[in-house]
PDB file of C-alpha atoms in Angstrom:
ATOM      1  CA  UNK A   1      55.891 -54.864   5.754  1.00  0.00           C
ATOM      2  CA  UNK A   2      59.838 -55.385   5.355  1.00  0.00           C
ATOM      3  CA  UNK A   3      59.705 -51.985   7.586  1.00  0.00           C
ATOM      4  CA  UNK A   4      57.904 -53.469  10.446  1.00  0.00           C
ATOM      5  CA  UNK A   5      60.636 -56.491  10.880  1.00  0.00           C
ATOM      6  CA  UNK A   6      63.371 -54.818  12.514  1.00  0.00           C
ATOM      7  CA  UNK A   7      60.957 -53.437  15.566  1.00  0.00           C
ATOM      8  CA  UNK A   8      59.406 -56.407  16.599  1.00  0.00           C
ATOM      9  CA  UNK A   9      62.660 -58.456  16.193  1.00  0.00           C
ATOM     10  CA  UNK A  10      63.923 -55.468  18.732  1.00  0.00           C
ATOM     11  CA  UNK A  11      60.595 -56.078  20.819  1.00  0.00           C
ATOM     12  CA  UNK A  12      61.150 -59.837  21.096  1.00  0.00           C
ATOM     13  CA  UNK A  13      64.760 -59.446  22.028  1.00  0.00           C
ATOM     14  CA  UNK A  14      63.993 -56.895  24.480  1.00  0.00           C
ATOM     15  CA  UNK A  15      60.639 -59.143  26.133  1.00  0.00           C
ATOM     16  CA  UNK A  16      62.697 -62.417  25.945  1.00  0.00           C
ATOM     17  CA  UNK A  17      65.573 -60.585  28.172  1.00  0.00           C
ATOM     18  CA  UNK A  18      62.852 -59.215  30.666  1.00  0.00           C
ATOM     19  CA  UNK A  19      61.714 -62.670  31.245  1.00  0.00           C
ATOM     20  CA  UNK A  20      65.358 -63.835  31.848  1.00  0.00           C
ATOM     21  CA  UNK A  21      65.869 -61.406  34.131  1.00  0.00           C
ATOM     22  CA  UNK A  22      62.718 -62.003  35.705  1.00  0.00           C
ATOM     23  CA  UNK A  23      63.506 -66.083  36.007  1.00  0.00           C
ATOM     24  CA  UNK A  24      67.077 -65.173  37.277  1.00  0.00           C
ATOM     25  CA  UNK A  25      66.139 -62.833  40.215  1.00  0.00           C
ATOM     26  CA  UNK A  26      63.386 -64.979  41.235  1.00  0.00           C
ATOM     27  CA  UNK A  27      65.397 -68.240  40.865  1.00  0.00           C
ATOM     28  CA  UNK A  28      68.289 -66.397  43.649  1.00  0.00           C
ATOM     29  CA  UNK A  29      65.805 -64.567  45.934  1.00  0.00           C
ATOM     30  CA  UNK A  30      64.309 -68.527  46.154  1.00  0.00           C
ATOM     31  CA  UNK A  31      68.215 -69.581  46.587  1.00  0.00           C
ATOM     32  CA  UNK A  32      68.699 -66.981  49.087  1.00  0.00           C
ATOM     33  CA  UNK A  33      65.505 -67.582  51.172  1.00  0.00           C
ATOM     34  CA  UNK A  34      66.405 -71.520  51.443  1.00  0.00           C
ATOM     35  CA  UNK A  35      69.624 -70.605  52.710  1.00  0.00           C
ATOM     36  CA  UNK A  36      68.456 -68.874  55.468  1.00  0.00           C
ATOM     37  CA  UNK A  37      66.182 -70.989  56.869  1.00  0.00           C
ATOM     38  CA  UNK A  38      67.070 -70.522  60.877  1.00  0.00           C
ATOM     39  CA  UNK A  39      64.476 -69.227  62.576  1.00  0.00           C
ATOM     40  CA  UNK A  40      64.778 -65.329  63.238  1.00  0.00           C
ATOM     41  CA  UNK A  41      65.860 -64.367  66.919  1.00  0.00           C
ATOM     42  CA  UNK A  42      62.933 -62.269  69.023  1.00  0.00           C
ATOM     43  CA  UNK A  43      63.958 -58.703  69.828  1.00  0.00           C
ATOM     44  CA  UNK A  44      64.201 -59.861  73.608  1.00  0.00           C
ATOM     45  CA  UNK A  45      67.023 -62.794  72.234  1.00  0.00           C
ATOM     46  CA  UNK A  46      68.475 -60.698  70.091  1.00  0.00           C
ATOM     47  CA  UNK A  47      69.220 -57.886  73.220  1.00  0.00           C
ATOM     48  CA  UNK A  48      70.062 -60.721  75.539  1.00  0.00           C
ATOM     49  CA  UNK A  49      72.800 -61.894  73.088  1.00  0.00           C
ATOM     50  CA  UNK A  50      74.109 -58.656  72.524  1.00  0.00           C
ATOM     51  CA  UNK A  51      74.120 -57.757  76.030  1.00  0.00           C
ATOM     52  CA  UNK A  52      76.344 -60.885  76.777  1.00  0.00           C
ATOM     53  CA  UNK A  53      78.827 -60.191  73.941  1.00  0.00           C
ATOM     54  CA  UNK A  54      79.410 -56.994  76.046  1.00  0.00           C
ATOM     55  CA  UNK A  55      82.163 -56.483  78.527  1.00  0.00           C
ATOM     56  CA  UNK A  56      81.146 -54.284  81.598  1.00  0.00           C
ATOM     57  CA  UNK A  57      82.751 -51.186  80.343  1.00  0.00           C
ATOM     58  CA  UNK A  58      81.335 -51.652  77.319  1.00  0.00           C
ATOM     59  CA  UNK A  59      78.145 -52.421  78.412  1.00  0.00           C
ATOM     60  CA  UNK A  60      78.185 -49.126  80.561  1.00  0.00           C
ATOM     61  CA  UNK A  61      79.393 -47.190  77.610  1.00  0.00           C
ATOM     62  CA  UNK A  62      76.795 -48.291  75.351  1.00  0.00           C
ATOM     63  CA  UNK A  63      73.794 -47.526  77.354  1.00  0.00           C
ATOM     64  CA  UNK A  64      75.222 -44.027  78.098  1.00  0.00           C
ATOM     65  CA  UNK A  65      75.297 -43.495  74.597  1.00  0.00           C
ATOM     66  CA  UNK A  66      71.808 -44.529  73.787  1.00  0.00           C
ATOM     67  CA  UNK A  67      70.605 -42.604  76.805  1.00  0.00           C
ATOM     68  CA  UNK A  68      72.197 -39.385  75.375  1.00  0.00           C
ATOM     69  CA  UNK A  69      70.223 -40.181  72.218  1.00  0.00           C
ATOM     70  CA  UNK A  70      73.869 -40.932  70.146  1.00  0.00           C
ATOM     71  CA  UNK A  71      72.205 -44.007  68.004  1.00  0.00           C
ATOM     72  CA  UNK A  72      74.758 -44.013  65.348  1.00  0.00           C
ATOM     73  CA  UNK A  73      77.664 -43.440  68.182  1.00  0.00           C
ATOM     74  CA  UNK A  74      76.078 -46.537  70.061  1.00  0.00           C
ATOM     75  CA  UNK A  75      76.158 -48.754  66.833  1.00  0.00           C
ATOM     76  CA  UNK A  76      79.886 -47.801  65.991  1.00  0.00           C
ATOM     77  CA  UNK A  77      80.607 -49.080  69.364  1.00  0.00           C
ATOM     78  CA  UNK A  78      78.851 -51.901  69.262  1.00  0.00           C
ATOM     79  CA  UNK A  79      80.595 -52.725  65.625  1.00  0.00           C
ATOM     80  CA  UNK A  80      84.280 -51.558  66.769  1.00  0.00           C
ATOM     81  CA  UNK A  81      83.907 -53.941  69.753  1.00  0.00           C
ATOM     82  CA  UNK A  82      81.732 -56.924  68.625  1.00  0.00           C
ATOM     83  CA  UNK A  83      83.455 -57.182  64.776  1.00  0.00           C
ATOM     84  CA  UNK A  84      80.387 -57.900  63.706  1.00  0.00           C
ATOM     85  CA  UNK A  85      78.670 -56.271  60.730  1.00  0.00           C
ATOM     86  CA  UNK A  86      77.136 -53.102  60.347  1.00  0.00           C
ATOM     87  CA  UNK A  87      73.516 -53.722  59.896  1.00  0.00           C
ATOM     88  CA  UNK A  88      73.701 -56.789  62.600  1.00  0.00           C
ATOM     89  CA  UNK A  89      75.362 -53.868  64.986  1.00  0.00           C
ATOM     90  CA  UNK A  90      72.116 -51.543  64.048  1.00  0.00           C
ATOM     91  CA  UNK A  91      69.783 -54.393  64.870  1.00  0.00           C
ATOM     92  CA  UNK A  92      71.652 -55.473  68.295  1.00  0.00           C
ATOM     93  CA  UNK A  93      71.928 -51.721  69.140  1.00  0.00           C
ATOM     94  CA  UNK A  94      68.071 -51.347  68.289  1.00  0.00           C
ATOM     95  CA  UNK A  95      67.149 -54.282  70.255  1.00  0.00           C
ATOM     96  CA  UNK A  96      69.329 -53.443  73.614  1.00  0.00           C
ATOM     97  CA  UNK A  97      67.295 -50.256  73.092  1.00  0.00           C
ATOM     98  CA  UNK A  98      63.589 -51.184  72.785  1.00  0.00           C
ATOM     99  CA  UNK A  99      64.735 -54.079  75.720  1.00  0.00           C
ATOM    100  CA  UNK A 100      67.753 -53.319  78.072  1.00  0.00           C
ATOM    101  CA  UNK A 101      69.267 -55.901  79.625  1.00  0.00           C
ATOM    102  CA  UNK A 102      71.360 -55.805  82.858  1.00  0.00           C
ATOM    103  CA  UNK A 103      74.811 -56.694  82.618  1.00  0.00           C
ATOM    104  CA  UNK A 104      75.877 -60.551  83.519  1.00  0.00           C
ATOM    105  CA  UNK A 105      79.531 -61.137  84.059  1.00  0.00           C
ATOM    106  CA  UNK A 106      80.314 -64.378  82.259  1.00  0.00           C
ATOM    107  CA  UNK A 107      79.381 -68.048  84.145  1.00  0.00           C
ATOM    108  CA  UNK A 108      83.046 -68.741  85.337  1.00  0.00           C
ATOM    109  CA  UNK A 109      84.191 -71.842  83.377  1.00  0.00           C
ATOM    110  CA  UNK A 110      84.442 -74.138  86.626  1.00  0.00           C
ATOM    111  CA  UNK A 111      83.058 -73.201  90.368  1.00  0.00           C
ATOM    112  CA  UNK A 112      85.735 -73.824  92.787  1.00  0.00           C
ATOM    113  CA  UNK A 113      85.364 -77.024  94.784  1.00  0.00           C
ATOM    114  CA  UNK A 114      84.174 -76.681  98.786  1.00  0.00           C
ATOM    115  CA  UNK A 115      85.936 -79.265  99.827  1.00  0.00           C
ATOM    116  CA  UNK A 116      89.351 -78.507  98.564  1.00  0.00           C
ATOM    117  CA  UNK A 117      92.809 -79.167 100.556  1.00  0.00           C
ATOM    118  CA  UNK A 118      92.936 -75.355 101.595  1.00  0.00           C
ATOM    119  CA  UNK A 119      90.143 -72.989 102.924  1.00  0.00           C
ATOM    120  CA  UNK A 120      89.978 -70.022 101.588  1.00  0.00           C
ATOM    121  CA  UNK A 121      91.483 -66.990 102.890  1.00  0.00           C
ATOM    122  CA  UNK A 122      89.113 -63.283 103.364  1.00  0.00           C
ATOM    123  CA  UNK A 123      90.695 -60.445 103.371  1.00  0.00           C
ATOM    124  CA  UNK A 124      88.996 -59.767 106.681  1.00  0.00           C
ATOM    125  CA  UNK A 125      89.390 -61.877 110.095  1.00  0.00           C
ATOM    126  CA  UNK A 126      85.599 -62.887 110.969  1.00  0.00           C
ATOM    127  CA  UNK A 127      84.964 -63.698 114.701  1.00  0.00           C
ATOM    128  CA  UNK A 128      82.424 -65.875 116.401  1.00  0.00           C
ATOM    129  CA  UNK A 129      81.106 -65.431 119.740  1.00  0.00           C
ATOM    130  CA  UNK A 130      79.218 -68.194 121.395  1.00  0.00           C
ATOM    131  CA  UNK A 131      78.246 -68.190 124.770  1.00  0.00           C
ATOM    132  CA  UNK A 132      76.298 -70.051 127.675  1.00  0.00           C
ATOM    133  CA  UNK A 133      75.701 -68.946 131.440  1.00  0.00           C
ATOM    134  CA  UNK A 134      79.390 -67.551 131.900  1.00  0.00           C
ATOM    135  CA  UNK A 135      81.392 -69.277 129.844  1.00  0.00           C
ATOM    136  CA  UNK A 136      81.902 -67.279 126.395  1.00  0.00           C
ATOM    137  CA  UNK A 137      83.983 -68.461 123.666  1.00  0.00           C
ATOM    138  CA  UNK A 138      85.366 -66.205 120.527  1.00  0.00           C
ATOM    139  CA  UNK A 139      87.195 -67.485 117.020  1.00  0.00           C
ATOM    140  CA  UNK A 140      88.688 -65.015 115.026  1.00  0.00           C
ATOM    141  CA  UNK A 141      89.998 -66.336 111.194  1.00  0.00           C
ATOM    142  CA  UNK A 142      90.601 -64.888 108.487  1.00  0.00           C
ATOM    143  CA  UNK A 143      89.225 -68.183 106.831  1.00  0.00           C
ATOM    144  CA  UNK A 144      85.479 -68.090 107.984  1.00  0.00           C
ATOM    145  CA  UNK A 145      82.384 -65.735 106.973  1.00  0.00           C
ATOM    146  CA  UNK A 146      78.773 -65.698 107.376  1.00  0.00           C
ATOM    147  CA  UNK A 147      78.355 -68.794 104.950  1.00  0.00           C
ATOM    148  CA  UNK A 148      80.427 -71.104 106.603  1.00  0.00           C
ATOM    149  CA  UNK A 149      79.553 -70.265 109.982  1.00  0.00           C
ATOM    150  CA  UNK A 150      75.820 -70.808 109.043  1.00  0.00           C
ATOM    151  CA  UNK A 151      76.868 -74.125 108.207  1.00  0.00           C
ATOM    152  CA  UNK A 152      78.742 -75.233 111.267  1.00  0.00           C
ATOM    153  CA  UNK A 153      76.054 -73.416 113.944  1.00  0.00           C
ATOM    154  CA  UNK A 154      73.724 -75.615 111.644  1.00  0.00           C
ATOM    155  CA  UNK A 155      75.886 -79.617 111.747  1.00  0.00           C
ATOM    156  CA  UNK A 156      75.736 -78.443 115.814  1.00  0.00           C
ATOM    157  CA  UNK A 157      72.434 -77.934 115.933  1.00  0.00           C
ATOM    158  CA  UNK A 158      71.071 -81.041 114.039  1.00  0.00           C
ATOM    159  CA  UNK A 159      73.409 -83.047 116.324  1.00  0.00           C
ATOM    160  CA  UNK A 160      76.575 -83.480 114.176  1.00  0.00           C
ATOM    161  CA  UNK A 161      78.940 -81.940 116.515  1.00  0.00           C
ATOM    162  CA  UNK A 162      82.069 -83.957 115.617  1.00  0.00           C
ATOM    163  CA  UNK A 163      81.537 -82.872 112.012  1.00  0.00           C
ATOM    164  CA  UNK A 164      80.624 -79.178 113.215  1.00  0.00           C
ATOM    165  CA  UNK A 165      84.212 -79.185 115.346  1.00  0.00           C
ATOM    166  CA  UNK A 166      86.381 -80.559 112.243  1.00  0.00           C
ATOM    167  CA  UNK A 167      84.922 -78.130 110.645  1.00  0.00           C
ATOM    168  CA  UNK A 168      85.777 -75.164 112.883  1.00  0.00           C
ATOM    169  CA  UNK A 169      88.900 -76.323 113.096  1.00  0.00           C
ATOM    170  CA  UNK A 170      89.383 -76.606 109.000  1.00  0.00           C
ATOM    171  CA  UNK A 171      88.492 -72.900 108.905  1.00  0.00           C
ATOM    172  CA  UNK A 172      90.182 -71.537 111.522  1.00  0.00           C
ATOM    173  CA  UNK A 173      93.256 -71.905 113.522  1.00  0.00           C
ATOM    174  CA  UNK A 174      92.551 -73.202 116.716  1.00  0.00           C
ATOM    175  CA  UNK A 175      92.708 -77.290 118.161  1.00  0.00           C
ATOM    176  CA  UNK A 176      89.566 -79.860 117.530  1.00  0.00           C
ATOM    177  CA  UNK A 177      89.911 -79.509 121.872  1.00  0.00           C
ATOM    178  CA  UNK A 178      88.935 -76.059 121.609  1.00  0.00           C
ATOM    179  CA  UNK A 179      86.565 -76.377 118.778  1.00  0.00           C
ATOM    180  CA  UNK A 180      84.690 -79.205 120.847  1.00  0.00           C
ATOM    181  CA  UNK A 181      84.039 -76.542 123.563  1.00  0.00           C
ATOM    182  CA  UNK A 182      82.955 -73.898 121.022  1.00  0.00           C
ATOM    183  CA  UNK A 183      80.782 -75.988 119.306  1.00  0.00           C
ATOM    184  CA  UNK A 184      79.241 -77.318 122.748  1.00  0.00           C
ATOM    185  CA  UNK A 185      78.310 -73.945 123.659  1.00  0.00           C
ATOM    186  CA  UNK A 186      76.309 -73.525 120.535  1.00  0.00           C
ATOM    187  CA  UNK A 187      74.059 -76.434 121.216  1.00  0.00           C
ATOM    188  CA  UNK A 188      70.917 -75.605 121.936  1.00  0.00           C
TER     189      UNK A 188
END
């Protein structure tokens, strides 16, 4: 009987450290999964995130790589330019592939202001022809295009020609005199 001690004091030992081990890994997989409780991005997020963390280069670079096939070239591009980790890189590389997204130049911070002190100068001089019986008209500026023209043609039509003549005036280089008679020939 003596003989029979030492094994099951061995088999105790070695079943009471099983169920340790057991307690401990379940205790930190429970630890671990109420950490990271944030709700888990969609493939479609995922791609549209890593498509904006992309600059246009790099977005071009990337998709030429996973069109050739290169899937491990495409993730150590994605993780040499994002700094992010590698299995994160797999996963953002994985998702731009199952869902590709067009490249988006970043929102710029503020849009500039219409109304500011100074129109702004094309790099093209954009000239507008109105005419009526045989009087035509023409201004050429370097400060007008389609948009802005739209909008003056439009003040003259609804009736607004003062405000259509300032106007032509603030965007080109010619006198509120001659912008009166411009603006007169486009009312219809």
């Amino acid at each position: 009987m003596e003989s029979l001690v030492v094994p099951v004091l061995i088999l105790l030992a070695v079943v009471a450290g099983v169920t340790l081990a057991y307690r401990a890994a379940r205790s930190r997989k429970a630890a671990h999964a109420s950490s990271h409780t944030q709700p888990v991005a969609t493939p479609q997020e995922l791609a549209r995130a890593a498509a904006a963390r992309l600059s246009e280069d790099e977005h071009r670079r990337l998709y030429a790589l996973i069109a050739q096939g290169q899937a491990m070239a495409a993730i150590k591009l994605y993780y040499e330019v994002t700094g992010e980790g590698l299995r994160a890189s797999r996963d953002a590389v994985g998702a731009l592939a199952a869902h590709p997204q067009p490249y988006r130049s970043p929102e710029p911070a503020q849009a500039p202001e219409e109304d500011d002190d100074e129109p702004q100068r094309f790099p093209y001089r954009y000239r507008a022809i109105a005419s009526k019986g045989d009087v035509t008209r023409e201004v050429s500026s370097n400060m007008l295009n389609d948009e802005i023209y739209g909008r003056i043609r439009t003040l003259a039509r609804s009736g607004d020609t003062e405000a259509a003549a300032t106007a032509l005036t603030r965007h080109s280089d010619i006198s509120l005199k001659q912008a009166r008679e411009f603006i007169a020939l486009l009312d219809d």
